[in-house]
Amino acid sequence: MFDGADPSSLPDGVLEVRVLGYAAQITALTAEFLDLVAELDERESWRGPGIHSLAHWLSWKAGISQRTAHEQVRVAKSLRELPVVRQAFGEGRLTYSKVRALTRVATPLREQELVNLALSCTASQVEKAVRAMRQIDRGHNEDGELVAPTESWGRWKWNLDGSLSVSMTLSPLDGARFLAGAVRAEYERTRTAEDSDLPSVPRNTSGELETESGERDSEGKPTNRRDLWRQVPSNLAPAVVAMADMVHDGIAMPDLAPGAEILIHAGDGVEHAHLDDGPAVSEAELEEARCGAVTREALSARVPGGPGKLALLGLGRKRRTPNKALIRALFLRDRCCQTPGCERTRHLHAHHVVFWSAGGETELDNLILLCGSCHRALHRGEFSITGHGSQRFSFHGPGGSVIEVSPPTRALGEWLPDGRIAADATVPVGGGKLDLGYATEVIYAVWEWKERNASQVSAAA
């Protein structure tokens, strides 16, 4: 299986076997990797200058995104308390996707049944079952009584094709308020677009609104009773954009707030107009953004010895506190905390590399963005920053050694696959359809029986 053969030369059957075999080996290696991560977390030997967490260390040293690293650390710590899941994981029978889901609901009392379920399910089926279990667990307390719903949350991400994905979970009240706002925003959008089907808000001759029942406060025409606005629009995007425009125009933001403005890179030196740290925009979209918008221009030039990086010119001021133009220039250049491996985008400080009290100037060659944690660590002497001119900086440890921005990663020289891992270890047993209602009912009945037995044993002892 590990003879280095060209994949294009393999027959279909052999190719499928090798894909499954490699998946099993990857699963077993991932189990060993997370075991090492858990040990590293317990020892806390990852701590160092400017390192906020083990996930930060993994992101910096192992080239893993911080979001993925946070999840790996969570799973690694959970597995320490779940020997049955850990064993099946190490044998390659439970993939990381399944283990990641199981650790959200597994306990030492529950894990055997969850492993039995996961071995017979696909990863998506395990995710579905775990989501149902989390809803059951969150919806009731230990006495079986309903509890308050979880807090509302939302997140977004740019996809590879340049589109934006928005994911939200809202409490019932917040959800109703959101949909009501969407309906009102959609009404405003279509009103300004002069939609011929839009029902008007009736007013009588004196300018007073009529009642919902259609009665008039004074003489005038009856109200329009068409119920076009009783339903939430199927496409929320236009309404959400309209709401966002109203919020943008109505709320003032501090200068040190990245993302408060719509920032588009365009003009000389920019091959394709694009959103700041986002996808490209077409000429039509660029013209639409410019139409009626307040625009600002930043002059730029190439940094000597720094290919691809722009140095913003003409925005400096000879005073201690950076002005608005200088702060915008800092965000255009840095965008996040510049400490190696940090990349935080909130609670950022404009730091003077050469302190103001030591004669440092408030210029881009002497300013750098740091988050609050890194700023405090720097002033405690955990690391230092050196400016090299032309807006170039280096970070150094307490002994003066340079902190690498991106440490190199390398594979082990003489690695051999684990012969104990079966080639079909990750293939579900049976592979039939999942009856979610029946499966959860049986599993919870078993767990209740085990809890009763455990209580009786404790009482007898």
Coordinates of C-alpha atoms in Angstrom, one line a residue:
M1 CA 0.0 0.0 0.0
F2 CA 2.9 2.4 0.6
D3 CA 5.1 1.4 -2.4
G4 CA 4.9 4.9 -3.9
A5 CA 3.0 3.8 -7.0
D6 CA 1.6 6.4 -9.4
P7 CA -2.2 6.7 -8.5
S8 CA -3.0 6.9 -12.2
S9 CA -1.5 3.4 -12.7
L10 CA -3.7 1.7 -10.1
P11 CA -6.9 -0.3 -11.0
D12 CA -10.1 1.0 -9.5
G13 CA -10.4 -1.6 -6.8
V14 CA -6.8 -1.1 -5.6
L15 CA -7.2 2.6 -5.7
E16 CA -10.3 2.5 -3.5
V17 CA -8.6 0.1 -1.0
R18 CA -5.6 2.5 -0.8
V19 CA -7.8 5.5 -0.2
L20 CA -9.5 3.7 2.7
G21 CA -6.2 2.4 4.0
Y22 CA -4.7 5.8 4.0
A23 CA -7.8 7.2 5.7
A24 CA -7.4 4.6 8.5
Q25 CA -3.7 5.5 8.9
I26 CA -4.4 9.2 9.0
T27 CA -7.0 8.5 11.7
A28 CA -4.6 6.5 13.9
L29 CA -1.9 9.2 13.5
T30 CA -4.4 11.9 14.4
A31 CA -5.2 10.0 17.5
E32 CA -1.6 9.9 18.5
F33 CA -1.2 13.5 17.6
L34 CA -4.0 14.6 19.9
D35 CA -2.7 12.4 22.7
L36 CA 0.6 14.4 22.4
V37 CA -1.3 17.7 22.3
A38 CA -3.1 16.7 25.5
E39 CA 0.2 15.9 27.2
L40 CA 1.6 19.2 26.0
D41 CA -1.4 21.1 27.3
E42 CA -1.0 19.4 30.7
R43 CA 2.7 20.2 31.0
E44 CA 2.2 23.8 29.7
S45 CA 5.6 23.6 28.2
W46 CA 4.3 25.6 25.2
R47 CA 4.3 28.9 27.2
G48 CA 6.6 31.6 25.9
P49 CA 6.9 35.3 25.0
G50 CA 3.7 36.5 23.5
I51 CA 2.1 33.0 23.4
H52 CA -1.6 33.3 24.5
S53 CA -2.6 29.6 24.5
L54 CA -1.7 26.2 23.2
A55 CA -3.9 26.8 20.1
H56 CA -1.9 30.0 19.5
W57 CA 1.3 27.9 19.7
L58 CA 0.0 25.2 17.3
S59 CA -1.1 27.9 14.9
W60 CA 2.4 29.5 15.0
K61 CA 4.6 26.4 15.1
A62 CA 2.6 23.7 13.3
G63 CA 0.9 25.9 10.7
I64 CA -2.6 25.1 11.9
S65 CA -5.3 27.8 11.8
Q66 CA -6.3 29.0 15.3
R67 CA -9.9 27.9 14.8
T68 CA -8.8 24.4 13.9
A69 CA -6.2 24.4 16.7
H70 CA -8.8 25.4 19.3
E71 CA -11.0 22.5 18.3
Q72 CA -8.1 20.1 18.3
V73 CA -7.1 21.1 21.9
R74 CA -10.7 20.8 23.0
V75 CA -11.0 17.2 21.6
A76 CA -7.6 16.2 22.9
K77 CA -8.5 17.3 26.5
S78 CA -11.9 15.6 26.2
L79 CA -10.3 12.3 25.1
R80 CA -8.4 12.1 28.4
E81 CA -11.7 11.3 30.2
L82 CA -13.0 8.9 27.4
P83 CA -11.0 5.7 27.2
V84 CA -13.5 3.8 25.0
V85 CA -13.6 6.6 22.4
R86 CA -9.9 7.0 22.7
Q87 CA -9.2 3.4 22.0
A88 CA -11.5 3.2 19.0
F89 CA -9.9 6.4 17.7
G90 CA -6.4 5.0 18.0
E91 CA -7.4 1.8 16.2
G92 CA -8.6 3.8 13.2
R93 CA -12.2 2.7 13.7
L94 CA -13.5 6.2 14.6
T95 CA -12.4 9.1 12.3
Y96 CA -11.5 12.5 13.7
S97 CA -14.8 13.9 12.3
K98 CA -16.8 11.3 14.4
V99 CA -14.7 11.8 17.5
R100 CA -14.9 15.6 17.3
A101 CA -18.7 15.3 17.3
L102 CA -18.9 12.6 20.0
T103 CA -16.7 14.6 22.4
R104 CA -19.4 17.3 22.5
V105 CA -21.9 15.0 24.3
A106 CA -19.8 12.0 25.5
T107 CA -19.2 11.3 29.2
P108 CA -17.6 8.2 30.8
L109 CA -21.1 6.8 31.4
R110 CA -22.3 7.5 27.9
E111 CA -19.3 6.7 25.7
Q112 CA -19.8 3.0 25.1
E113 CA -23.3 3.5 23.5
L114 CA -22.0 6.5 21.5
V115 CA -19.1 4.4 20.1
N116 CA -21.5 1.6 19.2
L117 CA -23.7 4.2 17.3
A118 CA -20.8 5.9 15.6
L119 CA -19.3 2.6 14.3
S120 CA -22.5 2.0 12.4
C121 CA -23.0 5.5 11.1
T122 CA -21.4 7.9 8.6
A123 CA -19.8 11.0 9.9
S124 CA -22.8 13.2 8.8
Q125 CA -25.2 10.8 10.6
V126 CA -23.1 11.1 13.8
E127 CA -23.2 14.9 13.5
K128 CA -27.0 14.7 13.1
A129 CA -27.4 12.5 16.1
V130 CA -25.1 14.6 18.3
R131 CA -27.0 17.8 17.3
A132 CA -30.2 16.1 18.4
M133 CA -28.7 15.0 21.7
R134 CA -27.3 18.5 22.4
Q135 CA -30.8 19.9 21.9
I136 CA -32.2 17.4 24.3
D137 CA -29.5 18.0 26.9
R138 CA -29.7 21.8 26.6
G139 CA -33.4 21.8 26.6
H140 CA -33.8 20.1 30.0
N141 CA -32.1 20.3 33.4
E142 CA -31.2 17.3 35.6
D143 CA -34.8 17.1 36.8
G144 CA -36.1 16.9 33.2
E145 CA -37.5 20.5 33.3
L146 CA -37.2 22.8 30.4
V147 CA -34.5 25.4 30.7
A148 CA -34.0 28.8 29.0
P149 CA -32.8 28.8 25.4
T150 CA -29.2 29.4 24.6
E151 CA -27.9 32.9 23.8
S152 CA -28.0 34.1 20.2
W153 CA -24.9 34.0 18.1
G154 CA -23.7 34.5 14.6
R155 CA -20.6 34.1 12.4
W156 CA -19.5 34.7 8.9
K157 CA -16.7 33.6 6.5
W158 CA -15.5 34.3 3.0
N159 CA -15.8 31.2 0.8
L160 CA -13.2 30.2 -1.8
D161 CA -15.4 31.4 -4.6
G162 CA -15.6 34.9 -3.1
S163 CA -19.1 34.6 -1.7
L164 CA -19.9 35.4 2.0
S165 CA -21.5 32.8 4.2
V166 CA -23.5 34.0 7.2
S167 CA -24.6 31.5 9.9
M168 CA -26.7 32.5 12.9
T169 CA -28.5 30.8 15.8
L170 CA -31.1 33.0 17.5
S171 CA -33.2 32.6 20.6
P172 CA -36.9 32.4 19.9
L173 CA -37.5 36.0 20.8
D174 CA -34.4 37.3 19.0
G175 CA -35.5 35.2 16.0
A176 CA -38.9 36.7 15.9
R177 CA -37.4 40.2 16.2
F178 CA -34.9 39.5 13.4
L179 CA -37.7 38.3 11.1
A180 CA -39.9 41.3 12.0
G181 CA -37.0 43.6 11.2
A182 CA -36.4 41.8 7.9
V183 CA -40.1 42.2 6.9
R184 CA -39.9 45.9 7.7
A185 CA -36.6 46.3 5.8
E186 CA -38.0 44.5 2.8
Y187 CA -41.0 46.8 2.9
E188 CA -38.7 49.8 2.8
R189 CA -36.6 48.4 0.0
T190 CA -39.6 47.7 -2.2
R191 CA -41.2 51.0 -1.3
T192 CA -38.2 53.0 -2.5
A193 CA -38.1 50.7 -5.6
E194 CA -41.7 51.8 -6.4
D195 CA -43.1 48.2 -6.3
S196 CA -46.5 48.4 -7.9
D197 CA -47.8 45.5 -5.7
L198 CA -46.7 47.2 -2.4
P199 CA -49.6 47.9 -0.1
S200 CA -49.5 51.5 1.1
V201 CA -49.8 52.6 4.7
P202 CA -53.3 54.1 4.7
R203 CA -53.8 57.6 6.1
N204 CA -56.9 59.6 6.5
T205 CA -57.4 63.1 5.2
S206 CA -56.1 64.6 8.4
G207 CA -52.8 62.6 8.1
E208 CA -53.6 60.2 10.9
L209 CA -52.9 56.5 10.5
E210 CA -55.9 54.2 10.3
T211 CA -56.4 51.3 12.6
E212 CA -55.5 47.7 11.8
S213 CA -59.2 46.7 11.6
G214 CA -59.7 49.1 8.7
E215 CA -61.7 51.6 10.8
R216 CA -61.0 55.3 10.2
D217 CA -60.3 57.9 12.9
S218 CA -61.9 60.4 10.6
E219 CA -63.4 60.5 7.2
G220 CA -61.4 58.9 4.4
K221 CA -61.0 55.7 2.3
P222 CA -60.9 52.3 3.9
T223 CA -57.5 50.7 4.6
N224 CA -55.9 48.4 2.0
R225 CA -56.4 44.9 3.5
R226 CA -54.0 43.0 1.2
D227 CA -51.9 40.7 3.4
L228 CA -48.7 40.9 1.3
W229 CA -46.5 41.6 4.3
R230 CA -47.6 38.8 6.5
Q231 CA -44.8 36.5 5.3
V232 CA -41.0 36.7 5.7
P233 CA -39.3 37.2 2.3
S234 CA -37.8 34.0 1.0
N235 CA -34.6 35.9 0.0
L236 CA -33.4 37.7 3.0
A237 CA -30.3 39.2 1.4
P238 CA -31.8 42.5 0.1
A239 CA -33.5 43.1 3.4
V240 CA -30.3 42.4 5.4
V241 CA -28.4 44.8 3.1
A242 CA -31.0 47.5 3.6
M243 CA -30.8 47.0 7.4
A244 CA -27.0 47.1 7.3
D245 CA -27.1 50.4 5.3
M246 CA -29.4 52.0 7.9
V247 CA -27.2 50.8 10.8
H248 CA -24.0 52.1 9.0
D249 CA -25.5 55.6 8.4
G250 CA -26.9 55.8 11.9
I251 CA -24.1 54.6 14.2
A252 CA -20.8 56.4 14.6
M253 CA -17.7 54.2 15.3
P254 CA -14.4 55.0 16.9
D255 CA -11.4 55.4 14.6
L256 CA -9.6 52.4 16.0
A257 CA -12.4 50.0 14.8
P258 CA -11.4 47.7 11.9
G259 CA -14.4 46.7 9.7
A260 CA -16.5 49.8 10.6
E261 CA -16.1 51.1 7.0
I262 CA -16.4 49.4 3.6
L263 CA -12.8 49.4 2.4
I264 CA -12.1 48.7 -1.3
H265 CA -8.6 48.6 -2.8
A266 CA -8.6 50.1 -6.3
G267 CA -6.6 52.4 -8.5
D268 CA -3.0 52.5 -9.5
G269 CA -0.9 49.7 -8.2
V270 CA -3.9 47.4 -7.7
E271 CA -4.4 44.8 -10.4
H272 CA -8.0 44.0 -9.5
A273 CA -10.3 46.0 -7.2
H274 CA -11.1 44.0 -4.1
L275 CA -12.5 44.3 -0.6
D276 CA -9.9 44.6 2.2
D277 CA -8.8 41.0 2.9
G278 CA -11.8 39.9 0.8
P279 CA -12.8 38.9 -2.7
A280 CA -12.5 40.9 -5.9
V281 CA -15.3 43.3 -7.0
S282 CA -16.4 44.0 -10.5
E283 CA -16.3 47.5 -12.2
A284 CA -20.1 47.7 -11.8
E285 CA -19.9 46.9 -8.1
L286 CA -17.1 49.4 -7.7
E287 CA -19.1 52.2 -9.4
E288 CA -22.1 51.3 -7.2
A289 CA -20.0 51.6 -4.1
R290 CA -18.6 55.0 -5.2
C291 CA -22.1 56.3 -6.0
G292 CA -23.2 58.5 -3.1
A293 CA -20.4 57.3 -0.8
V294 CA -17.8 59.3 1.0
T295 CA -14.4 58.3 -0.3
R296 CA -10.9 58.7 1.0
E297 CA -7.7 58.1 -1.0
A298 CA -4.4 57.0 0.4
L299 CA -1.2 57.6 -1.6
S300 CA 1.2 54.7 -1.6
A301 CA 4.5 53.6 -3.0
R302 CA 6.5 50.3 -3.0
V303 CA 8.6 49.5 0.1
P304 CA 12.3 49.2 -0.8
G305 CA 13.3 45.6 -0.3
G306 CA 9.7 44.6 0.5
P307 CA 8.1 43.2 -2.7
G308 CA 4.3 43.4 -2.8
K309 CA 4.0 45.6 0.3
L310 CA 2.8 49.2 0.1
A311 CA 4.1 52.1 2.3
L312 CA 1.5 54.7 2.9
L313 CA 2.8 58.3 2.4
G314 CA 1.7 61.7 3.5
L315 CA -0.4 60.6 6.5
G316 CA 2.1 61.2 9.4
R317 CA 1.7 63.8 12.2
K318 CA 4.3 65.1 14.7
R319 CA 2.3 64.4 17.8
R320 CA 2.0 61.6 20.4
T321 CA -1.6 60.5 19.6
P322 CA -2.0 59.3 16.0
N323 CA -4.7 61.2 14.1
K324 CA -7.5 59.6 12.1
A325 CA -5.6 59.5 8.8
L326 CA -2.6 57.8 10.5
I327 CA -4.8 55.2 12.2
R328 CA -6.5 54.4 8.9
A329 CA -3.0 54.0 7.4
L330 CA -2.0 51.6 10.2
F331 CA -5.0 49.4 9.5
L332 CA -4.4 49.4 5.8
R333 CA -0.9 48.2 6.4
D334 CA -1.1 45.8 9.4
R335 CA -4.8 44.8 9.7
C336 CA -4.2 42.8 12.9
C337 CA -1.8 42.4 15.8
Q338 CA 1.7 42.0 14.3
T339 CA 3.2 39.7 17.0
P340 CA 4.2 36.5 15.3
G341 CA 1.3 34.0 15.4
C342 CA -1.2 36.3 17.1
E343 CA -3.3 37.8 14.3
R344 CA -6.0 39.2 16.7
T345 CA -8.2 41.9 15.1
R346 CA -9.9 43.3 18.2
H347 CA -8.8 45.7 21.0
L348 CA -5.7 46.8 19.0
H349 CA -3.3 49.5 20.2
A350 CA -1.0 51.8 18.1
H351 CA 2.3 51.2 19.7
H352 CA 5.4 53.4 19.3
V353 CA 8.4 51.1 18.6
V354 CA 10.8 53.7 19.9
F355 CA 8.8 55.1 22.9
W356 CA 7.5 58.6 22.6
S357 CA 9.2 59.4 25.9
A358 CA 12.5 58.2 24.3
G359 CA 12.2 60.5 21.3
G360 CA 10.1 58.2 19.1
E361 CA 8.0 59.9 16.4
T362 CA 4.4 59.3 15.5
E363 CA 5.1 58.1 12.0
L364 CA 4.4 54.9 10.2
D365 CA 8.1 53.9 10.4
N366 CA 7.7 53.9 14.2
L367 CA 4.1 52.7 14.7
I368 CA 2.8 49.1 14.8
L369 CA -0.5 47.5 15.8
L370 CA -0.5 45.2 18.9
C371 CA -3.4 43.6 20.7
G372 CA -3.9 44.5 24.4
S373 CA -2.3 41.2 25.6
C374 CA 0.8 41.5 23.4
H375 CA 1.1 45.2 24.3
R376 CA 1.2 44.4 28.0
A377 CA 3.6 41.5 27.4
L378 CA 6.0 43.8 25.5
H379 CA 6.0 46.4 28.3
R380 CA 6.7 43.5 30.8
G381 CA 9.8 42.7 28.8
E382 CA 8.6 39.3 27.4
F383 CA 9.7 40.3 24.0
S384 CA 10.9 43.4 22.1
I385 CA 10.5 45.0 18.7
T386 CA 13.1 46.6 16.5
G387 CA 12.4 49.0 13.6
H388 CA 14.5 48.7 10.5
G389 CA 13.1 51.7 8.5
S390 CA 10.7 51.6 5.5
Q391 CA 8.0 50.2 7.8
R392 CA 9.9 46.9 8.5
F393 CA 10.1 45.4 12.0
S394 CA 11.4 42.4 13.7
F395 CA 10.4 40.7 17.0
H396 CA 13.0 39.4 19.5
G397 CA 12.9 37.2 22.6
P398 CA 14.3 38.2 26.0
G399 CA 17.8 37.0 25.0
G400 CA 17.7 38.9 21.7
S401 CA 17.0 36.0 19.4
V402 CA 14.7 36.7 16.5
I403 CA 11.2 35.3 16.8
E404 CA 10.4 33.7 13.4
V405 CA 7.2 34.9 11.8
S406 CA 6.5 31.5 10.2
P407 CA 8.7 28.6 11.5
P408 CA 9.3 25.9 8.8
T409 CA 7.5 22.5 9.2
R410 CA 8.9 19.2 8.0
A411 CA 7.9 15.6 7.9
L412 CA 9.7 12.9 9.8
G413 CA 12.5 11.2 7.8
E414 CA 11.8 7.5 8.3
W415 CA 8.1 7.1 9.0
L416 CA 6.4 3.7 8.5
P417 CA 2.6 3.1 8.6
D418 CA 1.1 1.3 11.6
G419 CA 0.6 -2.4 10.6
R420 CA -2.0 -2.9 13.3
I421 CA -4.5 -0.6 11.6
A422 CA -6.9 -2.5 9.3
A423 CA -7.3 -1.1 5.8
D424 CA -11.1 -0.9 6.2
A425 CA -11.1 0.4 9.8
T426 CA -13.0 3.6 9.0
V427 CA -15.8 1.9 7.0
P428 CA -19.1 2.0 8.9
V429 CA -20.5 -1.3 10.1
G430 CA -23.7 -2.1 8.2
G431 CA -23.9 1.4 6.7
G432 CA -27.7 1.5 6.8
K433 CA -30.0 4.4 7.2
L434 CA -30.2 6.1 10.6
D435 CA -33.6 6.2 12.4
L436 CA -32.7 9.1 14.6
G437 CA -35.8 9.0 16.8
Y438 CA -35.5 5.3 17.5
A439 CA -31.7 5.5 18.0
T440 CA -31.9 8.4 20.5
E441 CA -34.8 6.8 22.4
V442 CA -32.9 3.6 22.9
I443 CA -29.7 5.3 23.8
Y444 CA -31.3 7.6 26.4
A445 CA -33.2 4.6 27.8
V446 CA -29.9 2.8 28.3
W447 CA -28.3 5.8 29.9
E448 CA -31.2 6.3 32.3
W449 CA -31.0 2.6 33.3
K450 CA -27.2 3.0 33.9
E451 CA -27.7 6.1 35.9
R452 CA -30.3 4.3 38.1
N453 CA -28.0 1.4 38.6
A454 CA -25.1 3.7 39.5
S455 CA -27.3 5.5 42.0
Q456 CA -28.4 2.3 43.6
V457 CA -24.7 1.1 43.9
S458 CA -23.8 4.4 45.5
A459 CA -26.6 4.2 47.9
A460 CA -25.7 0.6 48.9
A461 CA -22.1 1.6 49.4

